[in-house]
Short mmCIF file of C-alpha atoms in Angstrom, two decimals:
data_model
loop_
_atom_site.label_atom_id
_atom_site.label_comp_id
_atom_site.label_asym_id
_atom_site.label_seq_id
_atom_site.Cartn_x
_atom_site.Cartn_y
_atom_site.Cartn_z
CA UNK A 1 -54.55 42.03 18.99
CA UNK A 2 -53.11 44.12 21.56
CA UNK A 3 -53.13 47.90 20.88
CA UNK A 4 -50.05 49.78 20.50
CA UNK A 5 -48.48 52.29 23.01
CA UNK A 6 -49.06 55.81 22.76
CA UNK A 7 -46.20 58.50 23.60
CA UNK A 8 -48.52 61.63 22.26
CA UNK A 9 -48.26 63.98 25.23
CA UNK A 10 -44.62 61.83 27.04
CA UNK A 11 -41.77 64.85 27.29
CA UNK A 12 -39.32 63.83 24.49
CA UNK A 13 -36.53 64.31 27.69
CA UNK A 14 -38.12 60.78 28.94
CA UNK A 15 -37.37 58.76 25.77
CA UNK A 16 -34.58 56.12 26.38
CA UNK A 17 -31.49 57.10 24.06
CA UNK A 18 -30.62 54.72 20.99
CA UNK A 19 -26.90 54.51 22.19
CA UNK A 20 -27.95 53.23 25.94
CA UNK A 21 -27.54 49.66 25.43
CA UNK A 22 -24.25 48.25 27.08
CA UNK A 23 -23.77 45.70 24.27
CA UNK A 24 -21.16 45.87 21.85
CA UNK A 25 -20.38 44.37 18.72
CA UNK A 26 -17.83 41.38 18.74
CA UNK A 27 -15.24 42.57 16.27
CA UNK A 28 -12.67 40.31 14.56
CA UNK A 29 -8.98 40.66 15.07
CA UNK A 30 -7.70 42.58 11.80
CA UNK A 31 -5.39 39.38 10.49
CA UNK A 32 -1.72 40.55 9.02
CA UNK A 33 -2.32 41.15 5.09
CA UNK A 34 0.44 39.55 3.36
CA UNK A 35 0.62 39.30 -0.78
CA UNK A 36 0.03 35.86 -1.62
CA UNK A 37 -1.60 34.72 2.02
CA UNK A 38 -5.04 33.94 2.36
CA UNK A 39 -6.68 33.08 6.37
CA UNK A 40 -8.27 29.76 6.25
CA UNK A 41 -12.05 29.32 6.67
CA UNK A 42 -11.84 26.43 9.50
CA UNK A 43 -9.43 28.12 11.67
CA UNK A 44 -8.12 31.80 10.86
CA UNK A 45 -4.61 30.36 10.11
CA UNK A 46 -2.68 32.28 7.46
CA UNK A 47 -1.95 30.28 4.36
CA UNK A 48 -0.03 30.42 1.43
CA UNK A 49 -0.28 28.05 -1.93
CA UNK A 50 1.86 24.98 -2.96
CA UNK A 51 1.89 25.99 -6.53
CA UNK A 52 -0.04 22.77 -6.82
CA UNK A 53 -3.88 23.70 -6.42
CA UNK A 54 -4.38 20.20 -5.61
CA UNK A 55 -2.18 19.67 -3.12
CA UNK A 56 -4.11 22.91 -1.65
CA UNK A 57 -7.21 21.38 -1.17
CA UNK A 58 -5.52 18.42 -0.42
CA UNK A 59 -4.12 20.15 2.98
CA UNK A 60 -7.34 22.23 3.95
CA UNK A 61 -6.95 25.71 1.88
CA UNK A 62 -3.16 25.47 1.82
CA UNK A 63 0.28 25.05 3.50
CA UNK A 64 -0.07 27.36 6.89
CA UNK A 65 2.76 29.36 7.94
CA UNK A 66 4.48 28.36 10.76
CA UNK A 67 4.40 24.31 9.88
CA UNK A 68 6.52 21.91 7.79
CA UNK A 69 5.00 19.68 4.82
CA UNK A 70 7.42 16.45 4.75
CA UNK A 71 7.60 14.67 1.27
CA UNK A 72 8.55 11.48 1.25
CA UNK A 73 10.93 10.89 -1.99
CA UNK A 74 9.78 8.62 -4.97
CA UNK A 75 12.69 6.06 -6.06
CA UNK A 76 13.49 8.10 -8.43
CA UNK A 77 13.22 11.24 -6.51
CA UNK A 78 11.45 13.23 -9.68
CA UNK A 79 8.05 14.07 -8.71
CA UNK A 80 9.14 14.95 -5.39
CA UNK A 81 11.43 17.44 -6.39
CA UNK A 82 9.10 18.65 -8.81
CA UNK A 83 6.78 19.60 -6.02
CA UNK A 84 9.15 21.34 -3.86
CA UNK A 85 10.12 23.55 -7.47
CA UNK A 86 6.54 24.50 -7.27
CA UNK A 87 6.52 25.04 -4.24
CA UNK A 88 9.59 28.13 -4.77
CA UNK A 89 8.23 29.05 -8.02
CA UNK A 90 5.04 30.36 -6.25
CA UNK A 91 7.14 31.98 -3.89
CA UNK A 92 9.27 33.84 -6.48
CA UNK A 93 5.95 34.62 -8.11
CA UNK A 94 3.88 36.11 -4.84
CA UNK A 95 7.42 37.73 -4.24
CA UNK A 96 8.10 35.79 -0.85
CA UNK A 97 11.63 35.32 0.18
CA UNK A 98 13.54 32.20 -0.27
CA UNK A 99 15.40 29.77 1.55
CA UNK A 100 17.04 27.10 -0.12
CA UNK A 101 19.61 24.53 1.30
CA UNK A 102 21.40 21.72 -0.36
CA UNK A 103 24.17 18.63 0.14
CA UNK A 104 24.21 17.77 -3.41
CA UNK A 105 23.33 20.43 -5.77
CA UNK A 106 24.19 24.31 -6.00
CA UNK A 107 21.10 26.30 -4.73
CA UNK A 108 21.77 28.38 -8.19
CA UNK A 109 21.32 25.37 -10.24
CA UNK A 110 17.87 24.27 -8.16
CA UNK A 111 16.37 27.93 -8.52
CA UNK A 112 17.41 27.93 -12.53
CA UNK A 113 15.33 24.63 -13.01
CA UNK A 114 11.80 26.47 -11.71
CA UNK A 115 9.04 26.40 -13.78
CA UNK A 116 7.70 28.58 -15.98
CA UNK A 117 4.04 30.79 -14.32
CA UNK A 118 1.44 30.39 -16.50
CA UNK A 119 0.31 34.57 -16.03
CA UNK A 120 -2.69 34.67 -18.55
CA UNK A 121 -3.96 31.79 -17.28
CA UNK A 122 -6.86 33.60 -15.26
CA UNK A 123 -9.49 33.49 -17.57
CA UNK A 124 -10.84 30.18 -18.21
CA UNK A 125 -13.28 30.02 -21.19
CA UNK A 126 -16.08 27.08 -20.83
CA UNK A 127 -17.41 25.31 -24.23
CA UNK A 128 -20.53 26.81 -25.28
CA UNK A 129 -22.87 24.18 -24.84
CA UNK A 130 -24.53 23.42 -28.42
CA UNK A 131 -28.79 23.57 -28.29
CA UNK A 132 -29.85 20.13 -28.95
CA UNK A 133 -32.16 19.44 -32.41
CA UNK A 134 -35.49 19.36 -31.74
CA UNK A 135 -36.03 16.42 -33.89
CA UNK A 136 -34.00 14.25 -31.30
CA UNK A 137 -36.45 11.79 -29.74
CA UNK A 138 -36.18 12.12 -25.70
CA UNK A 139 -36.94 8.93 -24.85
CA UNK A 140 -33.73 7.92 -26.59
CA UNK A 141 -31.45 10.04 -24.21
CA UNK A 142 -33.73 8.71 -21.14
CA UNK A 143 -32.70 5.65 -21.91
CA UNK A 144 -29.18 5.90 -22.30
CA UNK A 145 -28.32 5.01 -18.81
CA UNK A 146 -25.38 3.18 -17.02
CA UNK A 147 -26.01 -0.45 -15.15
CA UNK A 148 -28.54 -0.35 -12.38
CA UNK A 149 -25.35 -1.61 -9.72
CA UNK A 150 -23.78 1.65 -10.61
CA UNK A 151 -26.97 3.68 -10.55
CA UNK A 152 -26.57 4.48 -6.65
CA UNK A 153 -22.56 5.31 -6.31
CA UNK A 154 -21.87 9.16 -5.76
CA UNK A 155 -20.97 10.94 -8.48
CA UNK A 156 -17.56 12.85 -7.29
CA UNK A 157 -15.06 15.11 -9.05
CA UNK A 158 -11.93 13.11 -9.72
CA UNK A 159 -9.78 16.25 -9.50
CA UNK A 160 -9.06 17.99 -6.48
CA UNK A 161 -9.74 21.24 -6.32
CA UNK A 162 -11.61 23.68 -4.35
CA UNK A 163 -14.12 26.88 -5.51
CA UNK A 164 -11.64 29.29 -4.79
CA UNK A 165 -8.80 29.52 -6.38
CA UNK A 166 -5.36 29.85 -4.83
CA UNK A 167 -2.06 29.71 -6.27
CA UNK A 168 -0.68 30.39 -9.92
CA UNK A 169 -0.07 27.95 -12.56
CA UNK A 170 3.05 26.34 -14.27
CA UNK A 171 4.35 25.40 -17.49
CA UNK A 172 6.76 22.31 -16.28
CA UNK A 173 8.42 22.17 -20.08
CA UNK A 174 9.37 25.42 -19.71
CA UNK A 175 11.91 27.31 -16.94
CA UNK A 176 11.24 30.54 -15.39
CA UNK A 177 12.88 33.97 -17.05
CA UNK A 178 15.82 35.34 -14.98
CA UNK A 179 13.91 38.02 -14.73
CA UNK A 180 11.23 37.33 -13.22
CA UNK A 181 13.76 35.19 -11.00
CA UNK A 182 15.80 37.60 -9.98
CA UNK A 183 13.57 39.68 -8.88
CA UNK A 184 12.91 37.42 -5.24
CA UNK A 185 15.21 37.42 -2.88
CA UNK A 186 16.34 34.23 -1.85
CA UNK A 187 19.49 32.79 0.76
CA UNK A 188 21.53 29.69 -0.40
CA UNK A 189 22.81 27.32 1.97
CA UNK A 190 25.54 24.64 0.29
CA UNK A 191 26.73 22.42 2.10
CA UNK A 192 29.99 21.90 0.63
CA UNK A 193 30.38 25.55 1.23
CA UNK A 194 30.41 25.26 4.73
CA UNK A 195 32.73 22.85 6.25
CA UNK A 196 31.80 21.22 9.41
CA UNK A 197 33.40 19.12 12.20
CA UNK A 198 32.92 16.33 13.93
CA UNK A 199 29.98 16.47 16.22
CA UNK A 200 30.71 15.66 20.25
CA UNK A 201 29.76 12.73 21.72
CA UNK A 202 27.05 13.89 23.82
CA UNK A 203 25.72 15.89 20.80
CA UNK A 204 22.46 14.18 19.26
CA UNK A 205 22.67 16.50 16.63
CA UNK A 206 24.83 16.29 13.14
CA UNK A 207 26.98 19.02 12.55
CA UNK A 208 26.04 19.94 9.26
CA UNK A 209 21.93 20.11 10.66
CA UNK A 210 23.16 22.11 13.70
CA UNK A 211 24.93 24.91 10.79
CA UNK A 212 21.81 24.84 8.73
CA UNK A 213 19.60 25.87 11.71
CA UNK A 214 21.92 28.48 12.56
CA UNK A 215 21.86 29.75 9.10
CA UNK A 216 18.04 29.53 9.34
CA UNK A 217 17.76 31.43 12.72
CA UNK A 218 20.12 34.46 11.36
CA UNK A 219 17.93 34.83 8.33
CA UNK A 220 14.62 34.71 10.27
CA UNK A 221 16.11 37.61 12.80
CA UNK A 222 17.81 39.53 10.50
CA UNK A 223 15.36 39.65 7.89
CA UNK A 224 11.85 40.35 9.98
CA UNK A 225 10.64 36.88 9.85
CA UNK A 226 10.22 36.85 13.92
CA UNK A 227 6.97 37.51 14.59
CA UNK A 228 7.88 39.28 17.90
CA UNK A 229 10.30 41.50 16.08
CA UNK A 230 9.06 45.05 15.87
CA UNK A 231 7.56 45.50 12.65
CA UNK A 232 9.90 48.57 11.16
CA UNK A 233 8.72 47.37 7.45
CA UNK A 234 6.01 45.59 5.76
CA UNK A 235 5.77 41.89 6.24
CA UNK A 236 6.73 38.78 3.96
CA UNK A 237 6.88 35.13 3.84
CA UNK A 238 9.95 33.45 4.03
CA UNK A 239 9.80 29.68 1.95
CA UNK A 240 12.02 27.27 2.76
CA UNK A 241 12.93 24.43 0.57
CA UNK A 242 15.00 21.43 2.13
CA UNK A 243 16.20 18.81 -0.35
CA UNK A 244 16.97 15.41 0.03
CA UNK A 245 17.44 15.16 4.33
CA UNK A 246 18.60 12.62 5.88
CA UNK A 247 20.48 11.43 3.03
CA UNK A 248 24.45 10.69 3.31
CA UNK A 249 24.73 13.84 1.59
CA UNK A 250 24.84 15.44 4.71
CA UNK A 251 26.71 13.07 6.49
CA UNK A 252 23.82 11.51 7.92
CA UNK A 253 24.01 7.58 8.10
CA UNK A 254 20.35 6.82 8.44
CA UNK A 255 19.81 5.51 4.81
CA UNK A 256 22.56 3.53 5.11
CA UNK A 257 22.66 1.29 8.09
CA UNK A 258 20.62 -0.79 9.67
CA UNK A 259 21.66 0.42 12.86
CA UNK A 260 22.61 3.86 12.15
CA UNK A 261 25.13 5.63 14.71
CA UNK A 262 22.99 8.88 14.41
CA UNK A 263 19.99 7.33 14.71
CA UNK A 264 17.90 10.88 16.42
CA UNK A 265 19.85 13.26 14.40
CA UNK A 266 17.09 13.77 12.27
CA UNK A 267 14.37 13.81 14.32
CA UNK A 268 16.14 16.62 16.74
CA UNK A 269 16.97 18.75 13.50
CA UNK A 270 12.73 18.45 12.95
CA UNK A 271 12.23 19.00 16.55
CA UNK A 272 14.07 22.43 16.18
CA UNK A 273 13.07 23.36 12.91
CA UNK A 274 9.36 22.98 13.98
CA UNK A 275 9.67 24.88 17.38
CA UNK A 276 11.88 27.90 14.92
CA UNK A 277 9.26 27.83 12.59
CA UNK A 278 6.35 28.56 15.23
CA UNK A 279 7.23 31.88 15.86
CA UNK A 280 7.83 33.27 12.18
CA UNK A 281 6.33 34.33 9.42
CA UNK A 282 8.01 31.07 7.34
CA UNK A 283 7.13 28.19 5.86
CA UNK A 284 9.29 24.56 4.74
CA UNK A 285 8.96 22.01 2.37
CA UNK A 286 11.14 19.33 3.37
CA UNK A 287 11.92 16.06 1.10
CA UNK A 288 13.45 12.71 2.89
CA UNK A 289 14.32 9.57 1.06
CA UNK A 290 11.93 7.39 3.50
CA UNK A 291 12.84 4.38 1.35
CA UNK A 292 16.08 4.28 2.34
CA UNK A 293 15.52 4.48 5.64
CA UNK A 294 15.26 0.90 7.66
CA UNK A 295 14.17 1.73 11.02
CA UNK A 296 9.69 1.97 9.89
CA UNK A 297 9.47 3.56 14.00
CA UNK A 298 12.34 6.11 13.52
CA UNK A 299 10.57 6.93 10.23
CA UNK A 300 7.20 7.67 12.27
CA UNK A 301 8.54 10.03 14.88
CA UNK A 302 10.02 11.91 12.15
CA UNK A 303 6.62 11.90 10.33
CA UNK A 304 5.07 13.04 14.01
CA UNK A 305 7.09 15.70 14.31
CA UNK A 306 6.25 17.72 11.13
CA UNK A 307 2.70 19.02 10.86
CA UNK A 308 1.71 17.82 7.22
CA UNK A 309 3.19 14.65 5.62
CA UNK A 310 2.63 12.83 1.82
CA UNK A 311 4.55 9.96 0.18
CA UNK A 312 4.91 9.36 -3.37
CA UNK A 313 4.92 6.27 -4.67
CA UNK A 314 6.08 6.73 -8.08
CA UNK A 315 4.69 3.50 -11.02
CA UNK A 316 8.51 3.73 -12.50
CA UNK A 317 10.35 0.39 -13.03
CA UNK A 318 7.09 -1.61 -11.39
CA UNK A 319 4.65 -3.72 -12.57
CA UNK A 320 2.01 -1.09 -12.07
CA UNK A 321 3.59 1.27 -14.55
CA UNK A 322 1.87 -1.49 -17.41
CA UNK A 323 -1.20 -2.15 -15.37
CA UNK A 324 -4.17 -1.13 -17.65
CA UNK A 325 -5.67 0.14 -14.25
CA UNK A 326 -3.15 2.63 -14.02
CA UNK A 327 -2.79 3.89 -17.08
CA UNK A 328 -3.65 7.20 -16.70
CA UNK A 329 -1.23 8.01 -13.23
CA UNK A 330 1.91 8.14 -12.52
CA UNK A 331 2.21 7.42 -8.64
CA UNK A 332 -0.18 6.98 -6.08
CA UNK A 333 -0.01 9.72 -2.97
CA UNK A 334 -0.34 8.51 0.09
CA UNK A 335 -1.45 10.77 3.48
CA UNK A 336 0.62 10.10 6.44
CA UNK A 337 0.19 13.37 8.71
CA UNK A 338 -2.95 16.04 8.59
CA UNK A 339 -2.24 18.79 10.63
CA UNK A 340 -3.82 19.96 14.21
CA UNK A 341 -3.76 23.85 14.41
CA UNK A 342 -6.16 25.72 17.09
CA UNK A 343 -8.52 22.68 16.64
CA UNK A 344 -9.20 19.74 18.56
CA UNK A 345 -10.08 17.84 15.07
CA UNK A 346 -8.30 17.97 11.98
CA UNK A 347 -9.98 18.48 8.50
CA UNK A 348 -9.12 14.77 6.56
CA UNK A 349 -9.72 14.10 3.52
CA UNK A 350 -12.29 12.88 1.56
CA UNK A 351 -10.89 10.46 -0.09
CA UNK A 352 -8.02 8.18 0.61
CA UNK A 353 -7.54 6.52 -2.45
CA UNK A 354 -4.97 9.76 -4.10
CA UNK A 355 -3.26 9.28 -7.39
CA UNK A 356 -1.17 11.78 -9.63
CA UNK A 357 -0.04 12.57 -12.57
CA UNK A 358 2.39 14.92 -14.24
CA UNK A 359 0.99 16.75 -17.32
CA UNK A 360 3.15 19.24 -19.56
CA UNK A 361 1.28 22.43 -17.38
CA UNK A 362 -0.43 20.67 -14.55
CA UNK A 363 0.96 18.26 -11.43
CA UNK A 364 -2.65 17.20 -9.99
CA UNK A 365 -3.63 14.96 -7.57
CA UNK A 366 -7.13 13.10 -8.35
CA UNK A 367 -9.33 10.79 -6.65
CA UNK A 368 -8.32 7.08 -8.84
CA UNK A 369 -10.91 5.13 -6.54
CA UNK A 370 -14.21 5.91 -8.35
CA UNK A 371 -12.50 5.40 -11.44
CA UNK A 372 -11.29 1.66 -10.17
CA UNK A 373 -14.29 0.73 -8.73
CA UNK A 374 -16.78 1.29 -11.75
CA UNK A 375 -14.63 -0.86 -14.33
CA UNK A 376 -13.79 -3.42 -11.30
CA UNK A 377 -15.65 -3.74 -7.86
CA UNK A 378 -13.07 -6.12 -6.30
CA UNK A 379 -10.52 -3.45 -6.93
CA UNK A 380 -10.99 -1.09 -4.10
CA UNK A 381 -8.22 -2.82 -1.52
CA UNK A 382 -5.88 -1.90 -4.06
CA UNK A 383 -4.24 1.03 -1.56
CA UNK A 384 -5.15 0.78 1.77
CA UNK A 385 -1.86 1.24 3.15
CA UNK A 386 -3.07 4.75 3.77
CA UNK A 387 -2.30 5.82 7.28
CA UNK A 388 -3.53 8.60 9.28
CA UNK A 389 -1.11 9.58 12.57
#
C-alpha cells in the first residue's frame, strides 16, 4: 500500500485553495410557479390537471399549457361535455381564469352546471387489514390459486392513476356553490351575441371562428396571458373551453354535407388557435362532433393539428350497452393523438384497450382488457380500432 504524502514542514502559502477549480455547478432554470401547475418529469413542461386524474395519467402528468386536447363527442354528446365541466371546475377551483365560448348555450348556463369539488377529500383512510386466526391451515390458502393458463399474465391496476396526485375531485350529482363560482374570473363568448357576416370568397375562414379568435387574442393581451408581455403582476392560467365546433351551430356546414362548402374552415381556426396558444400561459379543451363529420381525411388533419386527441364512444342505444362484457363501462376511449413537446418520442400509453365509466363522484378511465381477456381469451380484438397519429 502506498504511503501517504506528508505536508509537515510545506509553507501553508503553497497549499492549492478549495475555491480554485474552474468547474461550476449546472443549475436548473427556476420554472414559473403557478397555483395549480406542476412541471412534468419527462420534459419540464408546465402542466395543469383535467379534473379527471385519469385522464392525467392518461396524457403523461397532465394537459400542458400551451396545447389543445380535442374530444371527440359521444352520440349523445354527455360524457364529453362532462369532461370539458371538469375540466373548468378545476380551473375555478386552482383559481385560473376562464374562457368559455358557445353557439348553442349561454356561457352562464354552462358555468352553473359545474360540479361540485370534493374539498375533504384529501385524506384517504385504507381498511385495517384484520390478523388472520392462527388456527387457519396454510396449506388451504396455498392452494387457493387461479388456472395455471392465467398463472403467467401480469397483474396490472385496472384504474389509471399515477403516485402523485394531481387535480381535485368532484361530486357530479351535485353543482358547484356560486360562491365558490364567482370567485374565478371567467370571459363569455355567445355566439348569438355577436353577429357576424358573410365571410369573402377568398377567406378560408368562417366568420364566426375568425370573431372567436379575435376575442381570444384580446383576452390573452389584455389580461397577461402573453408570455412575452412584461410581467407587471403575478401569473395565471387562462382555460379555455370550446363546445360543440364544427357543428352548424356556428354556421359551419361540415356535419352536414358530404361535400361541405367550408370544407378547411375548421382546420385553419385549429391552425390559429394552436400557433395563439404557443406563446401563452393558456390552455383549451375543445369538443367536435367527429360523427357527423363525413370526410374520415378532413377529420385527421384536424386531429393532426391539435396536440392531444380522445374519442368517446359512448354504449348508449347499442348492442354493447346489454353485452355482459360490458357491464361495468359506459364507453370505450379511444387515443387518436399523444403529444410531441421538446422530445423526439412521445410517452404512449400502456394500454390501448381504455374504457370509462361515470360514477356519482368519479369519471375514470380503466384498463377493460385484462378484465376481457381472463373471462374470454378470444376477446382481445374487441377494440383495435385504436390509432396512434
Amino acid at each position: 500500500m502506498a504511503a501517504p504524502v506528508s505536508t509537515v514542514g510545506k509553507p501553508s502559502a503553497e497549499r492549492l485553495p478549495l475555491n480554485t477549480t474552474s468547474f461550476q455547478k449546472k443549475t436548473r432554470t427556476k420554472l414559473i410557479s403557478i397555483p395549480g401547475t406542476r412541471p412534468s418529469v419527462q420534459n419540464g413542461q408546465l402542466l395543469v390537471s383535467t379534473g379527471v386524474t385519469s385522464l392525467d395519467y392518461l396524457l403523461g402528468g397532465g394537459l400542458a399549457v400551451g396545447t389543445v386536447l380535442l374530444v371527440e363527442e359521444d352520440r349523445y354528446d354527455s360524457y364529453s361535455r362532462m369532461i370539458l365541466k371538469y375540466f373548468l371546475a378545476e380551473g375555478v377551483v386552482c383559481r385560473h381564469e376562464l374562457f368559455v365560448a358557445s353557439a348553442q348555450d349561454n356561457p352562464d348556463d354552462i358555468l352553473q352546471e359545474l360540479p361540485a369539488p370534493i374539498l375533504d377529500d384529501v385524506a384517504i383512510h385504507k381498511p385495517v387489514e384484520q390478523p388472520r386466526l392462527s388456527c387457519e391451515p396454510q396449506d388451504s390458502l396455498d392452494a387457493m390459486k387461479i388456472a395455471w393458463r392465467y398463472q403467467n399474465l401480469p397483474k396490472v391496476q385496472s384504474a389509471l392513476a399515477s403516485s402523485s396526485r394531481f387535480g381535485h375531485y368532484y361530486d357530479v350529482s351535485k353543482t358547484m356553490e356560486p360562491e365558490i363560482r364567482q370567485a374565478a374570473k371567467c370571459h363569455r363568448f355567445y355566439l348569438t351575441e355577436h353577429p357576424t357576416q358573410s365571410p369573402p370568397t377568398h377567406s378560408t375562414m368562417l366568420e364566426s371562428y375568425s370573431a372567436l379568435l379575435k376575442s381570444l387574442q384580446e383576452v390573452i393581451n389584455s389580461e397577461g396571458f402573453d408570455v412575452a408581455a412584461p410581467m407587471s403582476k403575478s401569473r395565471n392560467i387562462l382555460r379555455i373551453g370550446l363546445p360543440s365546433l364544427g357543428s352548424a351551430l356556428w354556421g359551419d356546414d361540415l356535419s352536414c354535407h358530404d361535400n361541405p362548402r367550408n370544407g378547411h374552415a375548421l382546420a385553419t381556426f385549429f391552425y390559429g388557435l394552436r400557433a395563439m396558444l404557443r406563446s401563452s400561459l393558456a390552455v383549451a379543451v375543445v369538443t367536435v362532433p367527429s360523427h357527423l363529420i363525413q370526410d374520415r381525411a378532413l377529420m385527421g388533419n384536424i386531429t393532426r393539428l391539435c396536440d392531444n386527441a380522445i374519442a368517446l364512444e359512448s354504449f348508449k342505444g347499442s348492442e354493447r350497452e346489454t353485452n355482459p362484457l360490458y357491464k361495468d363501462y359506459h364507453g370505450l376511449l379511444h387515443v387518436r393523438q399523444v403529444p410531441h413537446l421538446n422530445c423526439l418520442a412521445s410517452k404512449l400509453p400502456d394500454h390501448k384497450d381504455l374504457a370509462f365509466k361515470l360514477k356519482r363522484k368519479q369519471f375514470t378511465i380503466e384498463n377493460y382488457g385484462t378484465a376481457l381477456s381472463f373471462w374470454q381469451p378470444t376477446c382481445w380484438a374487441i377494440s383495435t380500432n385504436v390509432v396512434f397519429i
